[in-house]
Every structure is written in C-alpha cells, then in structure tokens.
Coordinates of C-alpha atoms and ligand atoms in Angstrom, one line a residue:
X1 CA 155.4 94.3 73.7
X2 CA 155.3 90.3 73.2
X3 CA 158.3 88.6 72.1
X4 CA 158.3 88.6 68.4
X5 CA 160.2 84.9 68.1
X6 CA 161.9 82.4 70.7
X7 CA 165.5 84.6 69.7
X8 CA 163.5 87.9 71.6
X9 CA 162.6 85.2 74.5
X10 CA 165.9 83.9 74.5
X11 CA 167.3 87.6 74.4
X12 CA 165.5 88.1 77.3
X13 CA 166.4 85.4 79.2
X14 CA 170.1 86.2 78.6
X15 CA 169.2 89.3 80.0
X16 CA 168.4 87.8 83.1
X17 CA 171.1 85.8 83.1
X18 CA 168.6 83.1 83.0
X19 CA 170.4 81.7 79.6
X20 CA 173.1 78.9 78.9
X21 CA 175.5 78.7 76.3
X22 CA 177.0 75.2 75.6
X23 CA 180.3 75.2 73.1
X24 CA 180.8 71.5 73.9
X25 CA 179.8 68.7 71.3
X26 CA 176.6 67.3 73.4
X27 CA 175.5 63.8 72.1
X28 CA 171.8 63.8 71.1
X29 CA 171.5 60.3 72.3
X30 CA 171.2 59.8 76.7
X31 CA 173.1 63.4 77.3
X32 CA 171.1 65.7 76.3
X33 CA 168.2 64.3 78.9
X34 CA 171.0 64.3 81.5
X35 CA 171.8 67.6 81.3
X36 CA 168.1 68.8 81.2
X37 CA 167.1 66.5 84.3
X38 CA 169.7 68.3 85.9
X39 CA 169.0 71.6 85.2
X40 CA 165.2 71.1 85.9
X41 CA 166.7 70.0 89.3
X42 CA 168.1 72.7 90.2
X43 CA 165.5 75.5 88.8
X44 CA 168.4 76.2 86.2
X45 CA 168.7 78.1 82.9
X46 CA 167.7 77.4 79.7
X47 CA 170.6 76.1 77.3
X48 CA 171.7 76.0 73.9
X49 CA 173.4 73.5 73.0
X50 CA 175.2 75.4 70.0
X51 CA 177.3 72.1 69.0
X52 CA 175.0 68.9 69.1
X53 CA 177.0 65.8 67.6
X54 CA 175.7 65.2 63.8
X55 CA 173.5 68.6 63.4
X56 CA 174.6 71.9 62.7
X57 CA 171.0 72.9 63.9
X58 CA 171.5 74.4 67.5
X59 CA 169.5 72.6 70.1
X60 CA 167.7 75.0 73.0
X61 CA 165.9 73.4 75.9
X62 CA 164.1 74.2 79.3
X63 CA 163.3 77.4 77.9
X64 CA 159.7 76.4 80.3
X65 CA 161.7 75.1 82.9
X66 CA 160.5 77.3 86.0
X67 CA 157.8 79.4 87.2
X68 CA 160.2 82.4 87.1
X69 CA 160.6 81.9 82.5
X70 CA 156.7 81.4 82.5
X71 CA 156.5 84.8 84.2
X72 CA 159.0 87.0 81.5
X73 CA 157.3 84.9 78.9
X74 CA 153.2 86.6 79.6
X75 CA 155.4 89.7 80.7
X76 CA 154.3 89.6 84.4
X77 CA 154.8 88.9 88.1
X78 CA 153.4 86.7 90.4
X79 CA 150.9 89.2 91.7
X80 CA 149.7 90.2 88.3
X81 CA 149.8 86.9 86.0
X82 CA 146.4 85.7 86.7
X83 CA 144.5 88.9 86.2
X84 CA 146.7 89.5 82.7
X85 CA 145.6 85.9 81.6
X86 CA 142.0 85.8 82.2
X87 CA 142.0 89.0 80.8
X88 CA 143.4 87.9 77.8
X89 CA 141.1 84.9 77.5
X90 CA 138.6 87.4 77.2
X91 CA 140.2 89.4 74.5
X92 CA 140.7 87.7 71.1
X93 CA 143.0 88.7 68.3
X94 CA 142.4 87.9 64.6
X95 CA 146.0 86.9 63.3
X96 CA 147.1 88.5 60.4
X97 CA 147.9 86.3 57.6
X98 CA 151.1 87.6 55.2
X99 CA 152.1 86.9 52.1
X100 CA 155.7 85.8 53.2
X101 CA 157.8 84.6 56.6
X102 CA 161.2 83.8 57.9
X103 CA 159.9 80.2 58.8
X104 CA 159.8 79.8 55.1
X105 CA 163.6 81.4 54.1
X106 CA 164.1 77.7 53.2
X107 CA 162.1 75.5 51.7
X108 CA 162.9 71.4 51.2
X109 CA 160.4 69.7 49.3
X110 CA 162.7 66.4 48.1
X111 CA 165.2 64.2 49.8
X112 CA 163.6 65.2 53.4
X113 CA 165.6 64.0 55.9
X114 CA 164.9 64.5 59.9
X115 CA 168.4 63.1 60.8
X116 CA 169.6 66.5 60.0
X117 CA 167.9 68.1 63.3
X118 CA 169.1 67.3 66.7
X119 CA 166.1 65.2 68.1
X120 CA 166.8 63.9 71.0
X121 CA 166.3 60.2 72.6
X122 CA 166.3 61.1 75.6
X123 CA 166.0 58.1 78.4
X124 CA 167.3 54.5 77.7
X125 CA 163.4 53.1 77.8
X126 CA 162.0 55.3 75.4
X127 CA 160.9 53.6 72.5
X128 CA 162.7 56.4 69.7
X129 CA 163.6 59.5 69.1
X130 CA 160.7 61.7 70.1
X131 CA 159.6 65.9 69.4
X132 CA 158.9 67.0 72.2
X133 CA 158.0 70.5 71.8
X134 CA 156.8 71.0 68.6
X135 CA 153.3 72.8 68.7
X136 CA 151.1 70.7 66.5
X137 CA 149.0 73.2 64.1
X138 CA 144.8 70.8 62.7
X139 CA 142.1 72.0 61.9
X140 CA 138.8 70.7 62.5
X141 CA 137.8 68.7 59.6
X142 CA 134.4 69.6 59.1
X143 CA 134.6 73.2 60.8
X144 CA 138.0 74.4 59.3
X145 CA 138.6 75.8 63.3
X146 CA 142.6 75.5 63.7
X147 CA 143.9 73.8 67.1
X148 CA 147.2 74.0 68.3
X149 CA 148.2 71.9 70.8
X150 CA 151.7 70.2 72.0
X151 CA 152.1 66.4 71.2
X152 CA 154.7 63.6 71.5
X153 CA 155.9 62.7 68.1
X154 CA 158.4 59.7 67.6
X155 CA 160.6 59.5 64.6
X156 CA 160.0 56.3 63.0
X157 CA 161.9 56.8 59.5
X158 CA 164.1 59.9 57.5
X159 CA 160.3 61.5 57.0
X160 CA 158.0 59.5 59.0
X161 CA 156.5 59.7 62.6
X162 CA 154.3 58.5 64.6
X163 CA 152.4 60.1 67.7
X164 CA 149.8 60.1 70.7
X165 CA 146.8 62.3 70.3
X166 CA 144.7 61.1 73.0
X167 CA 141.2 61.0 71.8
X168 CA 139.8 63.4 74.7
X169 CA 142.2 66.6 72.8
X170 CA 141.4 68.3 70.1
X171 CA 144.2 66.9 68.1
X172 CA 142.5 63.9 68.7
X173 CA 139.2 64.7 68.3
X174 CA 140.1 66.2 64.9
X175 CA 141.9 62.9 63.8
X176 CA 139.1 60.6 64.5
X177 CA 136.3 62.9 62.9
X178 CA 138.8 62.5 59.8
X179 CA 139.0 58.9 60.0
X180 CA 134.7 58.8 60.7
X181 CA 134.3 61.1 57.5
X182 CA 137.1 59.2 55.2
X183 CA 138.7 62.6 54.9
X184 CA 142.7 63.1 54.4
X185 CA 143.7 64.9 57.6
X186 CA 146.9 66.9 57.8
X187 CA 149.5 68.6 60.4
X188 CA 151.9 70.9 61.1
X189 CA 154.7 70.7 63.4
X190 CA 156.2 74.2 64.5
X191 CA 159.0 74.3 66.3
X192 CA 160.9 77.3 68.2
X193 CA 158.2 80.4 68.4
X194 CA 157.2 83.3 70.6
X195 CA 157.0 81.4 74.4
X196 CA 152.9 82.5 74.5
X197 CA 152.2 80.3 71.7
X198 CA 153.4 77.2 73.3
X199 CA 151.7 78.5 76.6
X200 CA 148.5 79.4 74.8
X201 CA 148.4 75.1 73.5
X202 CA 147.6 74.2 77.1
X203 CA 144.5 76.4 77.5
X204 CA 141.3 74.6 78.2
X205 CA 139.0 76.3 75.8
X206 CA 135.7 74.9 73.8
X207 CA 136.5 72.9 70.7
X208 CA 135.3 75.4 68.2
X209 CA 137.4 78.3 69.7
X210 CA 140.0 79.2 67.2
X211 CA 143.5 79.4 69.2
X212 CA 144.9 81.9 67.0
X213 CA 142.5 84.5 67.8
X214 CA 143.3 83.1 71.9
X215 CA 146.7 83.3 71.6
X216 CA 146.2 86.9 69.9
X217 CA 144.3 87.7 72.8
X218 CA 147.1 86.2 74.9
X219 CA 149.8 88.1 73.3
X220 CA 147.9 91.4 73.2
X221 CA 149.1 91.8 69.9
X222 CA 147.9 89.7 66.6
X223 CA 149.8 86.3 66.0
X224 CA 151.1 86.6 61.7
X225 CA 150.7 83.5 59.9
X226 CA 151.9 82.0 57.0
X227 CA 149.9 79.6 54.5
X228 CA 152.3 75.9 54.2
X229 CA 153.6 74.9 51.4
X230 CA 152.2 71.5 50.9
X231 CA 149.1 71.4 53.3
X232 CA 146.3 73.8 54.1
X233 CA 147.0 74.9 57.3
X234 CA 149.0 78.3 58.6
X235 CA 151.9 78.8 60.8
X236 CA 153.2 81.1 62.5
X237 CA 155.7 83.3 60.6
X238 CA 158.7 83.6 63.0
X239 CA 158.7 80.4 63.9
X240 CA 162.1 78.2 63.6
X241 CA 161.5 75.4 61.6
X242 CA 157.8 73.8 60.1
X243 CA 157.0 70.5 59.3
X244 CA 154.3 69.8 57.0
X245 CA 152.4 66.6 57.9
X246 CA 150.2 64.1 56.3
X247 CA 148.6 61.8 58.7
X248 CA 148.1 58.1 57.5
X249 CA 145.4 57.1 59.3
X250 CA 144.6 53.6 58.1
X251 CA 148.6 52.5 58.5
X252 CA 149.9 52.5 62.4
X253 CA 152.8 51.1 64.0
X254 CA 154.1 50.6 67.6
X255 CA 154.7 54.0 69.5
X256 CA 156.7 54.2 72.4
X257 CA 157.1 53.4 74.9
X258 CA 157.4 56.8 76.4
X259 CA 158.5 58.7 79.9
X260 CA 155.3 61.0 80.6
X261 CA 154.4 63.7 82.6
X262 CA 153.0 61.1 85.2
X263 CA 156.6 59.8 85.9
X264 CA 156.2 57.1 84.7
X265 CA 156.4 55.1 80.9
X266 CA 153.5 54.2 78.8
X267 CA 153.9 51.2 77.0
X268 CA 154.4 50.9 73.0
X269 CA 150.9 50.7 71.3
X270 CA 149.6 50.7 67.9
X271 CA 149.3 54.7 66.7
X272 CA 148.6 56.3 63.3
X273 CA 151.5 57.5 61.5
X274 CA 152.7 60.6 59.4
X275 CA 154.9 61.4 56.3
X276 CA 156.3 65.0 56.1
X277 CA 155.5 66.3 53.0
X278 CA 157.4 69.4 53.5
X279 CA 160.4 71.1 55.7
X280 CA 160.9 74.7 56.1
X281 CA 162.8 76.9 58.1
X282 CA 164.2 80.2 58.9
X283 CA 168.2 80.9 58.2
X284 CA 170.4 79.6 60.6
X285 CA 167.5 78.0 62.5
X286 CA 167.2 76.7 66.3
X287 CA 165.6 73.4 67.3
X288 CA 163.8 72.7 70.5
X289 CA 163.9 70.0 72.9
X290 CA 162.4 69.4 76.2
X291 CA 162.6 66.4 78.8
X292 CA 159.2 64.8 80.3
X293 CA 158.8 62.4 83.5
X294 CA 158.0 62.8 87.2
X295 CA 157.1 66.8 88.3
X296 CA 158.7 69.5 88.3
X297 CA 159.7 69.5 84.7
X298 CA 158.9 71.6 81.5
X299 CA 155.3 70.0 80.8
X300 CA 154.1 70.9 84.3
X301 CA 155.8 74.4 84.1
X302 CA 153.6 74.7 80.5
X303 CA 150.4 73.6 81.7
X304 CA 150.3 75.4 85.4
X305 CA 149.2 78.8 84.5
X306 CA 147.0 78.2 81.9
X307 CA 145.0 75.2 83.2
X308 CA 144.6 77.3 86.3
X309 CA 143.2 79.9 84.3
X310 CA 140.8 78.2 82.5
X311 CA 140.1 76.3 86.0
X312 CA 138.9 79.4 87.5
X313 CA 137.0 80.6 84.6
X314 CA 135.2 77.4 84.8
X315 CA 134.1 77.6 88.0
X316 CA 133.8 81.3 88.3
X317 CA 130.4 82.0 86.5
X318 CA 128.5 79.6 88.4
X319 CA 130.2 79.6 92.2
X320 CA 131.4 83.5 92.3
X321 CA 132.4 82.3 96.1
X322 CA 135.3 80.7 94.3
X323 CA 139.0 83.0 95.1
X324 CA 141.8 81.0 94.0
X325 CA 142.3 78.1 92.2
X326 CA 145.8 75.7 92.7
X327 CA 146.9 72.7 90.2
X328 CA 150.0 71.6 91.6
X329 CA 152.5 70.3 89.4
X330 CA 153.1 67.3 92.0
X331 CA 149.8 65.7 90.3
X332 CA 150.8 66.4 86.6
X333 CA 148.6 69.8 86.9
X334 CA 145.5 67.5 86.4
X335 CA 145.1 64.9 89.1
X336 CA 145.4 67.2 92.0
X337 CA 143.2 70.4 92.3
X338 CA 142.5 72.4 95.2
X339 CA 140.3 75.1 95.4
X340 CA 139.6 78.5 98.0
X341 CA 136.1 79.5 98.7
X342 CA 134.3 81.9 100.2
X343 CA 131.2 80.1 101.6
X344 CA 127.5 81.4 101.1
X345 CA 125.5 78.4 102.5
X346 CA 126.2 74.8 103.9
X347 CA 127.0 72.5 101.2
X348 CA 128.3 74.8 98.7
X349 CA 131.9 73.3 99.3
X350 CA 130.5 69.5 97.8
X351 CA 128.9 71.6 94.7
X352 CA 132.5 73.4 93.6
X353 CA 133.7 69.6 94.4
X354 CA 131.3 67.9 92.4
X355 CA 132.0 70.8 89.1
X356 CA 135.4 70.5 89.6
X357 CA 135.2 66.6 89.1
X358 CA 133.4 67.1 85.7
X359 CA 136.1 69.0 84.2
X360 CA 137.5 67.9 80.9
X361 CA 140.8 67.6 82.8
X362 CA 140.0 64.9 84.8
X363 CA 141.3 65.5 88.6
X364 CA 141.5 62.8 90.7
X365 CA 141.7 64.4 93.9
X366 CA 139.5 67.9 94.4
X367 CA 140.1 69.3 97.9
X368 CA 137.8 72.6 99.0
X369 CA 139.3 74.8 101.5
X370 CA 138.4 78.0 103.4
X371 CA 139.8 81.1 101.7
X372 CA 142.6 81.9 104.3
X373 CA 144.1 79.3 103.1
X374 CA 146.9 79.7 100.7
X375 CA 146.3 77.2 98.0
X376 CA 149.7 77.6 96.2
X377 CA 151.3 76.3 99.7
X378 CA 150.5 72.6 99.9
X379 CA 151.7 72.8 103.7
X380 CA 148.8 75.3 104.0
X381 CA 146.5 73.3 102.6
X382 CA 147.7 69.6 104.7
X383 CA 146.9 71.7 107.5
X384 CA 143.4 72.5 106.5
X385 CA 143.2 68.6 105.5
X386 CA 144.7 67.9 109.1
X387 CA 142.5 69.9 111.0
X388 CA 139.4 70.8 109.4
X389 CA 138.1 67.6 108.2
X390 CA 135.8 64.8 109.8
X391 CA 136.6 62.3 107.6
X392 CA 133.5 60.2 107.5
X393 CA 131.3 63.4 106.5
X394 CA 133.8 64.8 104.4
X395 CA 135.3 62.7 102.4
X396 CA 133.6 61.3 99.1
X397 CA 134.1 58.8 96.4
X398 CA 132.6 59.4 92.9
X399 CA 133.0 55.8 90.9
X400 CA 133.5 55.2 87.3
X401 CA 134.4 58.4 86.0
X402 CA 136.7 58.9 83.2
X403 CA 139.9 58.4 84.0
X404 CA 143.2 60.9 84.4
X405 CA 145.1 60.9 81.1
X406 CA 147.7 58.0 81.2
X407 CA 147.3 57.1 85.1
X408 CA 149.1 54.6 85.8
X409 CA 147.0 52.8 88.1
X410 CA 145.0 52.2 85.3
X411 CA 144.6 48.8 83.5
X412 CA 147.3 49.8 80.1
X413 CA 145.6 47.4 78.1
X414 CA 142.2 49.0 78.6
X415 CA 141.2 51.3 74.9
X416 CA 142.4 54.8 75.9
X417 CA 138.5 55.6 75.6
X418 CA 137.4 53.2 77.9
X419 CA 139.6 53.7 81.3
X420 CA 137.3 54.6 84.2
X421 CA 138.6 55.2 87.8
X422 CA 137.2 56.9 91.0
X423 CA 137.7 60.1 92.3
X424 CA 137.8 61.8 95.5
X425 CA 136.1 64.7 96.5
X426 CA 137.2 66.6 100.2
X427 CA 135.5 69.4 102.1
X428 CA 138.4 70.8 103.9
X429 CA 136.2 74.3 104.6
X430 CA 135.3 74.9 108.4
X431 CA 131.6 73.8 108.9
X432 CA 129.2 76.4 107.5
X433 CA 127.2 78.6 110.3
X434 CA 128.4 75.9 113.0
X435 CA 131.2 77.4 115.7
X436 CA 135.0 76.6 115.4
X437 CA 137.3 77.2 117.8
X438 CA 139.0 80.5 117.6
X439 CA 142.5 80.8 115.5
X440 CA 145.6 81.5 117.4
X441 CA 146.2 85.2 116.8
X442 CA 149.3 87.2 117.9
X443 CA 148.1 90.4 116.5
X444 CA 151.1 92.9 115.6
X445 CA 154.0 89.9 114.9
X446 CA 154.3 91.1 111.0
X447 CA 155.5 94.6 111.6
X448 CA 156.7 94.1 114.5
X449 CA 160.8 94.4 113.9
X450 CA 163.2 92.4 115.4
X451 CA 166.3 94.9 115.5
X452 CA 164.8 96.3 117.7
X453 CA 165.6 94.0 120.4
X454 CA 169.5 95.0 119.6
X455 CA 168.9 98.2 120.5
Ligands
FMN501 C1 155.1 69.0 76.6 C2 153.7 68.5 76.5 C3 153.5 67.3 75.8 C4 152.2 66.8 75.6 N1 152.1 65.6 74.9 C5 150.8 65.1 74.7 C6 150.6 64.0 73.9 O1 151.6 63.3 73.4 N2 149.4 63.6 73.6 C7 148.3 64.2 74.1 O2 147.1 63.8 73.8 N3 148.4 65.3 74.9 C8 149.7 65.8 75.1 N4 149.8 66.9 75.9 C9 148.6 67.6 76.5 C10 148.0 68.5 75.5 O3 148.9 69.3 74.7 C11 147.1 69.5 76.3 O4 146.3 68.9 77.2 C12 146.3 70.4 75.5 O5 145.7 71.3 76.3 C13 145.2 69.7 74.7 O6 144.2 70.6 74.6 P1 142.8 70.3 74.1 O7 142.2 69.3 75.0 O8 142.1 71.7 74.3 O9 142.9 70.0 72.7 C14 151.1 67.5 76.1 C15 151.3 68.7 76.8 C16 152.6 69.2 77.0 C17 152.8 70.5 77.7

C-alpha cells in the first residue's frame, strides 16, 4: 500500500528509527542548512524541526537524504527497485479527482503572507529565501497536459516569488509557449506529499505524458486530486500546504544567486516572477525544506532512481545488449553516465555511446563497459577505464552539443539556450571477437569459509 501523505512516510521512517525530532528553537536563517549539511554528511535521519524561530509551522527536511528513504518510499529493496519502477512506468493510473481535501481544511485568500512558513535561507551567498521542495503543478498551455516537476523558488515579497525554469523542462517549456501565445500561465506549489510524487517529478518522460497518470502508475494506486481555488490546475489532496500561482511573465527581477546541485552558485539573473493568489493548507500543517550543493545531498538522492529508470528505458528498445545503467550522484546524476553491455558485434559500444549523448539529460561523460562490471561501483568501473581502454581508439570528443544544465565551466553570461560544450564518449568494453588475456580466477574463494582454518 503507498503512503497516503508525507505523515504515513514520516510514520514509517520513525519506524525505522530513521526519524528526528527537534524540540529546540532552530533559526530559519544559516542553521537550518547547517544542520541538514550535517546530516546529509553522515547518511542521517530526517528531522523535524517542531519549533522553527517565527513559525508555528513545523519544518521537516532530508526526508530524500539517502538511498536507504528512497527505498521505503517505492516500498522496495535494492534488488527489486528497478524492476518495480520500470514496471510502473509502464502502468498508468488515472487520478481520481474529489470534491473535497485536507490540503484545502484552510483556505487564505486575503492578507497572504509567506513569512508565516519557515522558508529557509539556507547559505550566506544565496541570493533569498528559496522553496526548495515544493513540487511545482503547469499544465501545458495549448494541450491542458499537467507537469509536475520540482523547482527553485525565491521569495521576493509577503506574496511574490521568483524562480528558474530552465527552458529545456517542461516547466519551462510550458512558460515560454505561454509567453509565445500571450496566454496567462499559472502554478501551483505543493508542499509535503506522499514521497513518490516528489520521486515521480524527476522522471524523464515525453512532454505530452500526463504525470498524474505516471505517478499513479508509480504508486500502484491512483493519486486524488483537488481542483485550486483560484487557478485551474489540481493538487493533490493530502498534500500539506498549496500555493496557488500566477506567473507574471512580462515583469522579472534578479534571482539568486543560488547553491545548485553542481556545487556550485549560479549567479543572480533576470527571471519572471509570481504572485500567490491563494494559500491553503491542511490543519496543523508541516512545511518542507531541503539543502542543495555539491553531491551527495537530497537533489541527487531524488533524481538517482528515476533518471536511471528512464535511462534504461531509453536505451533498452533499440540496444536490448544494454544490462545496467549507473548515474552517479558524483556528476549531479546527469554529467556522468556509465553503462553495462552485453556486446553483439564490434562497434556496438560507440552506438549506446553515441544514444546516450543525445539524451535530453545532457551527460557529459558516457563510459561503456563490459557487463561484469558493476556499474553502481565506481572502483569497478576505474578499473575497466584503467585496463581496458587504448586511449587513442577509445576515447571520443563530440563538439558543440548542448550543454549540462548550469555547468559551471560554462560561459554564465551565455542565454541559458545557447551554452554548447563537448562531450566525451569511452569504450571501456574488451575488444569485440579480438583475444584478452584471461581473468585471474580463484575458483571456490566465495564459499570457501574461513573458520574453518580455526578448527
Ligand atoms: C530538488 C530539485 C530542485 C530542482 N530545481 C530546478 C530548478 O530550479 N530549475 C529547473 O529547471 N530544474 C530543476 N530541477 C530539475 C527538474 O525538476 C527535473 O530535471 C525534472 O525532471 C524536469 O523534468 P522535465 O524535463 O521532464 O520537465 C530540480 C530538481 C530537484 C530534484
């Protein structure tokens, strides 16, 4: 049975004593980023802070701190969790839409005020306070096909933001056909929900798939929505707290700068912004916050599973030699992809290399290895790299491709639209066909048990 709400996840985690309850006033401003950097560090808990200074809004964070959470969030194991994704991909849900949900106990239409929620600022260069987790709820606006997807969002007033939709993401691909068409364009911001909706944002799908019926799918059982109050768009009904966005287009201000996923900042640049039209939120709600910067954090934890899956699916129709796909959160789970094959003939490895560059998430790096070798273990695969390449064959540089979202060896001042860079593609598989020198064997070591030699 999926978790109903982020209080069933958080349940759960409790459960497995994999849950933090903070009594102490935590200060919104610099601490609450401590605190999270440090339990990221240490493959820690997730937290509520139950007191933040000038909220009575609880705050919870790395609640997708570790592979261990993502695992009790798809209810699964290690050996299972691909398998129960892709076939979940494969299996979408209608959501039900109700008349009524908790996410809507309370409804503020005047006087709307963000101050009220703990939002953190969480390192001394960011540019603001920022949302961090909120799943961001479009729609298409010539289609009507919703897209939920997760989104930085500054605050820049009492009921006004500002964000980065990066014009390669749906988010942003639904803003600008807005802007093209002269059509309003509106948002939703849902924060605190069922732990498979936030993993089910990161899913590379086509544009005109409908995530609701994905995350359905996802969920194995159908996600319920609520219609908003001010804008035409549905929610999710369990979810903590909504707010209702419309996006001003024509008016933009300076945004950030920002610590990213890369590790590093991106610099303040003129964005759109947003007025919420509308908060609503369940009784006694809980906010969500989560920390950014260089890997391992929550981002990377988010995006593992469910860019691998859509990885493999990807690849899968056309090279079936594929076996295992790895996108290591060391390269953002995007600039680093490595991938097992079976080999049918010479030169299949530079194929899979050469699809694996065209992929909408941009790697940088695409490294092919025999499948003996254990892509999840990066020592595995520098060994392979160490020993089964010759360089000059192997080795190749595609030029002016797109370029990695927000790579910072990339000129900033270049339009987000316009940064190219190279990429690198590496056979690591043994020559097709050709000999190789034999593998050191010692048949019998893994059963072989070594009390016995205290015998
Ligand atoms: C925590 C988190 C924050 C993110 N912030 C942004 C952001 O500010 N802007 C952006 O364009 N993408 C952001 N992303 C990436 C998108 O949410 C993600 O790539 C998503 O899959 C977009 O999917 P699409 O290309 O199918 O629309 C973020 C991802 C995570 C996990």
């Amino acid at each position: 049975m999926p978790y109903k709400d982020l209080r069933e996840y958080l349940k759960a985690l409790e459960e497995h004593h994999d849950l933090l309850r903070v009594k102490k006033p935590i200060d919104t401003y610099l601490e609450v980023g401590k605190v999270l950097r440090k339990l990221y560090s240490q493959e820690g808990p997730a937290v509520i802070f139950e007191n933040p200074i000038g909220s009575d809004v609880p705050l919870v964070g790395a609640v997708y701190s570790t592979r261990s959470k993502a695992l009790l969030a798809f209810e699964s194991d290690e050996e299972h969790i691909m398998d129960k994704v892709l076939a979940g991909m494969k299996r979408p849900l209608a959501p039900v839409l109700k008349d009524k949900g908790e996410c809507q106990e309370n409804v503020i239409l005047d006087n709307i005020d963000l101050s009220r929620f703990p939002i953190p600022f969480y390192t001394p260069k960011d540019g603001g306070r920022y949302l961090t987790a909120a799943i961001t709820v479009s729609k298409d606006p010539e289609t009507g096909v919703p897209d939920i997807g997760i989104y930085r969002w500054q605050v820049i007033g009492p009921d006004r933001l500002s964000f980065l939709a990066q014009p390669f993401h749906r988010f942003g691909k639904n803003l600008a056909k807005a802007k093209k068409l002269g059509l309003p364009f509106e948002a939703a911001l849902v924060i605190g929900t069922d732990p498979v909706l936030a993993y089910t944002t990161q899913f590379k799908v086509p544009d005109n798939t409908n995530d609701w019926f994905l995350a359905g799918g996802l969920r194995g059982e159908p996600v319920e929505l609520v219609k908003c109050k001010t804008v035409d768009l549905e929610v999710p009904a369990t979810a903590e707290v909504v707010l209702e966005l419309k996006i001003n287009y024509e008016e933009e201000v300076m945004e950030g700068p920002f610590g990213e996923y890369t590790g590093y900042y991106t610099p303040a640049s003129l964005k759109p912004t947003a007025r919420v039209t509308a908060i609503t939120h369940r009784d006694n709600p809980l906010f969500l916050g989560l920390l950014t910067g260089k890997p391992v954090n929550e981002v990377h934890i988010l995006k593992q599973i469910p860019f691998e899956a859509s990885f493999y699916d990807f690849l899968k129709p056309q090279f079936p030699s594929v076996k295992k796909v790895a996108i290591p959160p060391c390269g953002g789970v995007s600039f680093y992809v490595v991938i097992a094959i079976q080999q049918r003939y010479a030169g299949e490895a530079r194929q899979v290399i050469m699809a694996a560059l065209s992929h909408t998430i941009r790697p940088k790096w695409v490294v092919v290895v025999d499948d003996d070798i254990n892509v999840q273990d990066l020592n595995d695969v520098n060994w392979a790299l160490s020993f089964h390449v010759r360089p000059k064959d192997d080795i190749f540089i595609i030029d002016n491709v797109p370029a990695g979202p927000l790579d910072p060896v990339v000129r900033e001042s270049a339009q987000l639209t316009k940064r190219l860079l190279s990429a690198v593609g590496i056979d690591a598989t043994r020559p097709f066909g050709e000999g190789f020198p034999a593998l050191v064997e010692v048949p019998g070591w893994e059963d072989y048990d070594l009390n016995q030699l205290n015998k």
